[in-house]
Short mmCIF file of C-alpha atoms in Angstrom, two decimals:
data_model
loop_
_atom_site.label_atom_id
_atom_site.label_comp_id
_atom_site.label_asym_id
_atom_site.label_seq_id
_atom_site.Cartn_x
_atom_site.Cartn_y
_atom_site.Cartn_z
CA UNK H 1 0.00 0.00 0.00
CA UNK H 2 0.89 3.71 -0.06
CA UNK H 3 1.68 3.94 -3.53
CA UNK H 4 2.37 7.80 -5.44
CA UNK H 5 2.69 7.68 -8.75
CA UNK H 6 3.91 10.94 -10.99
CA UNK H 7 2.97 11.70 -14.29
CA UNK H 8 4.75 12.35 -16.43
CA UNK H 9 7.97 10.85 -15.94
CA UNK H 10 10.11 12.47 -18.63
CA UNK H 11 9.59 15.71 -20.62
CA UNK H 12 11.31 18.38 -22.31
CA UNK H 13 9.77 21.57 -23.51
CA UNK H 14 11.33 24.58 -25.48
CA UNK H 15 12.12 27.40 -23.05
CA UNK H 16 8.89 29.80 -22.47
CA UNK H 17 6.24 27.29 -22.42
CA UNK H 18 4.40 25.11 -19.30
CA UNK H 19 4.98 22.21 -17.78
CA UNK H 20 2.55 20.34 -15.39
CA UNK H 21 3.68 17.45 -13.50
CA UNK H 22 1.23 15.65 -11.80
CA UNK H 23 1.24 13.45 -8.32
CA UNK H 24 -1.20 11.18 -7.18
CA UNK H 25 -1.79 8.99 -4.14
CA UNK H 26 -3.18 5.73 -5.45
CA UNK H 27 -4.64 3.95 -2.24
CA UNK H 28 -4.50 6.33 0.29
CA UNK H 29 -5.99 10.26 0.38
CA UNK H 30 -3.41 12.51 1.14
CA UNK H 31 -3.92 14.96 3.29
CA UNK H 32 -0.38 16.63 2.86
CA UNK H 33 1.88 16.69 -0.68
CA UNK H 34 5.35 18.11 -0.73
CA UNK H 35 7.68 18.87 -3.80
CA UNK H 36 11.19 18.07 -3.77
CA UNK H 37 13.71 19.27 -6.88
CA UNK H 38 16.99 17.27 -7.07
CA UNK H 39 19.72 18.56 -9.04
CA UNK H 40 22.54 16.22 -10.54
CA UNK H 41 24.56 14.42 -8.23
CA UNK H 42 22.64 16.57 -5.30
CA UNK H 43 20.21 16.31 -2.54
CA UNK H 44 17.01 16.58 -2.29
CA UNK H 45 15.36 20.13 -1.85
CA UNK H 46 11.84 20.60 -0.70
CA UNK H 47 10.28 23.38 -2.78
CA UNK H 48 6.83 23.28 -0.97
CA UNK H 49 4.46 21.77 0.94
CA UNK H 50 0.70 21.59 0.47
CA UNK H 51 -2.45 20.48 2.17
CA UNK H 52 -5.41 19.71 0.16
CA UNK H 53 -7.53 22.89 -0.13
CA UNK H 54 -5.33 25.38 0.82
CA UNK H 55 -2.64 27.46 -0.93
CA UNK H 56 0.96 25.46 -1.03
CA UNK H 57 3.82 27.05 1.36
CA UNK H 58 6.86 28.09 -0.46
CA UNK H 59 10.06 27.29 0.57
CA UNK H 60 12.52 30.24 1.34
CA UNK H 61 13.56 30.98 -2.44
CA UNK H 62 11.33 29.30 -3.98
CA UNK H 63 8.96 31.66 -6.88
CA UNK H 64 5.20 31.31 -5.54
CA UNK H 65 4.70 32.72 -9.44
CA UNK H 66 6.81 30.37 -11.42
CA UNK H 67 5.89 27.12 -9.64
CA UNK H 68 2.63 26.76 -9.20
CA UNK H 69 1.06 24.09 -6.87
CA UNK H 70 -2.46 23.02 -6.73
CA UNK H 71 -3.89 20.34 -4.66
CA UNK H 72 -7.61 20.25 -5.21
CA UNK H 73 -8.33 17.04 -4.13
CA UNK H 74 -7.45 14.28 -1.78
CA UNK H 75 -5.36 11.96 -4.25
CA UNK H 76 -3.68 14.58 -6.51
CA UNK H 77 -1.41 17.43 -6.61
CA UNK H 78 -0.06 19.38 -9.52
CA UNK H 79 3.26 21.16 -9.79
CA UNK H 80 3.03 23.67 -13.01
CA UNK H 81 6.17 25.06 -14.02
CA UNK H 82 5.71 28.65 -15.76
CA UNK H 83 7.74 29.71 -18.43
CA UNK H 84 10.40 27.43 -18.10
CA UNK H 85 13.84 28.16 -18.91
CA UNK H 86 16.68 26.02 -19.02
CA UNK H 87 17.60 26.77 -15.47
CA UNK H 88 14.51 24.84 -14.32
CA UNK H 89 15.70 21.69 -15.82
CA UNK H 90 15.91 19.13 -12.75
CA UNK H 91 14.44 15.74 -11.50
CA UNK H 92 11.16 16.56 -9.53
CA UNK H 93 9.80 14.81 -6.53
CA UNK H 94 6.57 14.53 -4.98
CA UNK H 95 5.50 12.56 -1.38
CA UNK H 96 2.31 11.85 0.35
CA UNK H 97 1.57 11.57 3.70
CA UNK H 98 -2.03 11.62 5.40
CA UNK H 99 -3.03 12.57 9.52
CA UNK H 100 -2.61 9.25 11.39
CA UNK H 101 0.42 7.79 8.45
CA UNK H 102 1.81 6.20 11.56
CA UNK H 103 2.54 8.39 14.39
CA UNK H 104 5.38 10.02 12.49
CA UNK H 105 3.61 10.42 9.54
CA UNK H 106 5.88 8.65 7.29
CA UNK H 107 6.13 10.13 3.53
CA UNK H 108 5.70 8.21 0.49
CA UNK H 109 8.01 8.99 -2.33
CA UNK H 110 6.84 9.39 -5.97
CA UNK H 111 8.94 8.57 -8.82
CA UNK H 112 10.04 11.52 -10.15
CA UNK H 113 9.82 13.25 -13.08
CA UNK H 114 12.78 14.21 -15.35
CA UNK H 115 12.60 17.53 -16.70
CA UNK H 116 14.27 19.06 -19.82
CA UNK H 117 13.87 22.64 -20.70
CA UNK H 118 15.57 23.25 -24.19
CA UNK J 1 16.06 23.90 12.78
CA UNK J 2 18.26 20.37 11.71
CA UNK J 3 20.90 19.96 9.54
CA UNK J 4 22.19 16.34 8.21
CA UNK J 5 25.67 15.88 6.80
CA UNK J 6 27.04 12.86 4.88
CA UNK J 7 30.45 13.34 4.81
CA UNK J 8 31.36 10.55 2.09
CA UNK J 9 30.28 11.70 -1.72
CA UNK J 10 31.16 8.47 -2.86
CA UNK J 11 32.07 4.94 -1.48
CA UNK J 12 33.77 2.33 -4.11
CA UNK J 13 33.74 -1.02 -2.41
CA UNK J 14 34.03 -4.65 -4.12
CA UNK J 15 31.10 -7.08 -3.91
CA UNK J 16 30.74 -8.99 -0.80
CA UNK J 17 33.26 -6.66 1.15
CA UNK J 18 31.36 -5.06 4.29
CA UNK J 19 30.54 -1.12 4.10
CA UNK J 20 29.44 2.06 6.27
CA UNK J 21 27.72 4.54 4.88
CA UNK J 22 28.42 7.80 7.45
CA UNK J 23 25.71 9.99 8.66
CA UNK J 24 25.42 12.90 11.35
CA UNK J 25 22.79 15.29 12.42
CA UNK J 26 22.56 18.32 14.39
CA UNK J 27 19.14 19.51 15.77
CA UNK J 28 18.35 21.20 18.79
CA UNK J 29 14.70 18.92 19.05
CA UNK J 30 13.99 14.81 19.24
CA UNK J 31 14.62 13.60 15.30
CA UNK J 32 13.59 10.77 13.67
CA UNK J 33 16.40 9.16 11.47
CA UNK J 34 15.58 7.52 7.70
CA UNK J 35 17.78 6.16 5.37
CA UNK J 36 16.42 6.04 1.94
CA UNK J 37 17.98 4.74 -1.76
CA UNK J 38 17.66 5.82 -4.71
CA UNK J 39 18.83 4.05 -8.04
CA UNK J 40 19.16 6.14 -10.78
CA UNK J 41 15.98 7.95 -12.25
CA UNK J 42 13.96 6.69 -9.88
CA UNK J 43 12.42 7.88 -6.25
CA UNK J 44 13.11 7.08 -3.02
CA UNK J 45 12.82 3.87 -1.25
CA UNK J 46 12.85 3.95 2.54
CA UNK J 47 15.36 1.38 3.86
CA UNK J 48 14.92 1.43 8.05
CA UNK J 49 14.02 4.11 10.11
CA UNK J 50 14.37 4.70 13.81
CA UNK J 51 11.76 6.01 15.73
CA UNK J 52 12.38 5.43 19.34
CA UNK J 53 13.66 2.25 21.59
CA UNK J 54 16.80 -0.14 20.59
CA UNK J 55 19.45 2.34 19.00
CA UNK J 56 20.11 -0.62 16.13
CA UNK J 57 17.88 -0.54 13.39
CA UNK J 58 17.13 -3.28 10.49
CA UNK J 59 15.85 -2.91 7.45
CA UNK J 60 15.30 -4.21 3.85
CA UNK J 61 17.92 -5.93 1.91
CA UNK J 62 20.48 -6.68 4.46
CA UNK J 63 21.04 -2.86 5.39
CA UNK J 64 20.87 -2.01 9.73
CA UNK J 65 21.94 1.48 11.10
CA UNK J 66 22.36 2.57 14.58
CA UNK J 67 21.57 5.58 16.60
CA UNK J 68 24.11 7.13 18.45
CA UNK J 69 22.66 10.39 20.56
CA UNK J 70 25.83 11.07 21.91
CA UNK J 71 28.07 11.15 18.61
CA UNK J 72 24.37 12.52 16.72
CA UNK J 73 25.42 9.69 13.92
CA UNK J 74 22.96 7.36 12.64
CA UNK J 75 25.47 5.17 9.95
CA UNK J 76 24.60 2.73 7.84
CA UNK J 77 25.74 -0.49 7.53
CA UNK J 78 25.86 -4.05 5.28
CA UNK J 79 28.17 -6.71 5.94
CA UNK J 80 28.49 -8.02 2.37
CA UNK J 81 27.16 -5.99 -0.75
CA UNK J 82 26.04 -6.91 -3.81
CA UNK J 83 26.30 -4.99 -7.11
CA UNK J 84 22.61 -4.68 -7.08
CA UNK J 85 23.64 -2.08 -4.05
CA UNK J 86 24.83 0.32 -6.35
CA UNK J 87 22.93 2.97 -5.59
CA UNK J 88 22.97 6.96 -4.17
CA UNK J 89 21.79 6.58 -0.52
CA UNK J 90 20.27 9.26 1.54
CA UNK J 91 20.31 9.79 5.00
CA UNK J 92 17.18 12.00 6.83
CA UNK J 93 15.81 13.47 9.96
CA UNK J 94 12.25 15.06 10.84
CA UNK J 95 11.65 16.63 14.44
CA UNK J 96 9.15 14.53 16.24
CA UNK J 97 6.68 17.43 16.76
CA UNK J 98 5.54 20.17 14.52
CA UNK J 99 7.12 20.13 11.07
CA UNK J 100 6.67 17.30 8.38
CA UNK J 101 9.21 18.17 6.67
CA UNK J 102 11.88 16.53 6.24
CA UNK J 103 15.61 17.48 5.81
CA UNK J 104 18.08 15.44 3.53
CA UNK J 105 22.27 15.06 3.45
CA UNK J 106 23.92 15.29 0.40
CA UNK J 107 23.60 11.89 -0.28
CA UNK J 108 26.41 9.08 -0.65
CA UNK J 109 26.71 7.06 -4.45
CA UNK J 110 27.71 3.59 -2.85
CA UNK J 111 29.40 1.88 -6.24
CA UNK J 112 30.34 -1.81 -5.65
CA UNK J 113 33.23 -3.22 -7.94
CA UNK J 114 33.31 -6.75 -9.16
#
């Protein structure tokens, strides 16, 4: 159980345009989503956090306006990148948790989604 | 606020030869420790966690860690690896109250040699 699945898992865009990446719990209904972005060879850095039906909280440094995060529902959270550039090519995370995962609410790790921005 | 720091970037070992994978944390609250994997272009996969009681800590495919609160080190540890191992390994601590969040080392690429 506990399964997130991402969507896509690969694409590349010209520079300007939108990207959505979506995340979805598949057995469970998340209460809480965070994004992660993970350059080369480099840790993981959480972006944001978001709880379903309320606005995401940004990360120090992190552009409210370029990534946008919406999690309408219980089972699915979308990260949309806005006018990507080349800069904002990385590998992007997502993880679920829900109130009561275990009484350290243990997140569940999507896999990723490789982004190219040419 | 909690910091982790893996000090090793990289750790070349030969198959079946035992390995530690160093980890320590600072944090001025009770953490909980993780250890996760990831093989390339893929997510995370937790491998053991410690929570609270015994300091040593099991987990999936022959990996244990154990806590030391004195030293603030949680290392990992298999006594014979495999080249399936080869892998970038993470090390992670949440505070036990308040945040979610978690906070991640630098990770370590564990490469096993035949």
């Amino acid at each position: 159980g506990a399964v997130v699945s991402q969507h896509p898992s690969r694409v590349i865009c010209k520079s300007g345009t939108s990207v959505k990446i979506e995340c979805r719990s598949l057995d469970f209904q998340a209460t809480t989503m965070f994004w992660y972005r993970q350059f080369p060879k480099q840790s993981l850095m959480l972006m944001a956090t978001s709880n379903e039906g309320s606005k995401a909280t940004y990360e120090q440094g992190v552009e409210k306006d370029k990534f946008l995060i919406n999690h309408a529902s219980l089972t699915l959270s979308t990260l949309t990148v806005t006018s990507a550039h080349p800069e904002d090519s990385s590998f992007y995370i997502c993880s679920a948790t829900w109130t009561q995962a275990s009484h350290y609410n243990e997140q569940f790790f999507g896999p990723g989604t490789r982004l190219t921005v040419l | 606020a909690q910091s982790v720091t893996q000090l090793d970037s990289q750790v070349p070992v030969f198959e079946e030869a035992p390995v530690e994978l160093r980890c320590n944390y600072s944090s001025s609250v009770s953490v909980y420790l993780f250890w996760y994997v990831q093989y390339p272009n893929q997510g995370l996969q937790l491998l053991l966690k410690y929570l609270s009681g015994s300091t040593l800590v099991k987990g999936i495919n022959g990996f244990e860690a154990e806590f030391n609160k004195s030293q603030t080190s949680f290392h990992l540890r298999k006594p014979s690896v495999h080249i399936s191992d080869t892998a970038e390994y993470f090390c992670a601590v949440r505070a036990t109250s308040g945040t979610y969040k978690y906070i991640f080392g630098t990770g370590t690429r564990l490469k096993v040699l035949a």
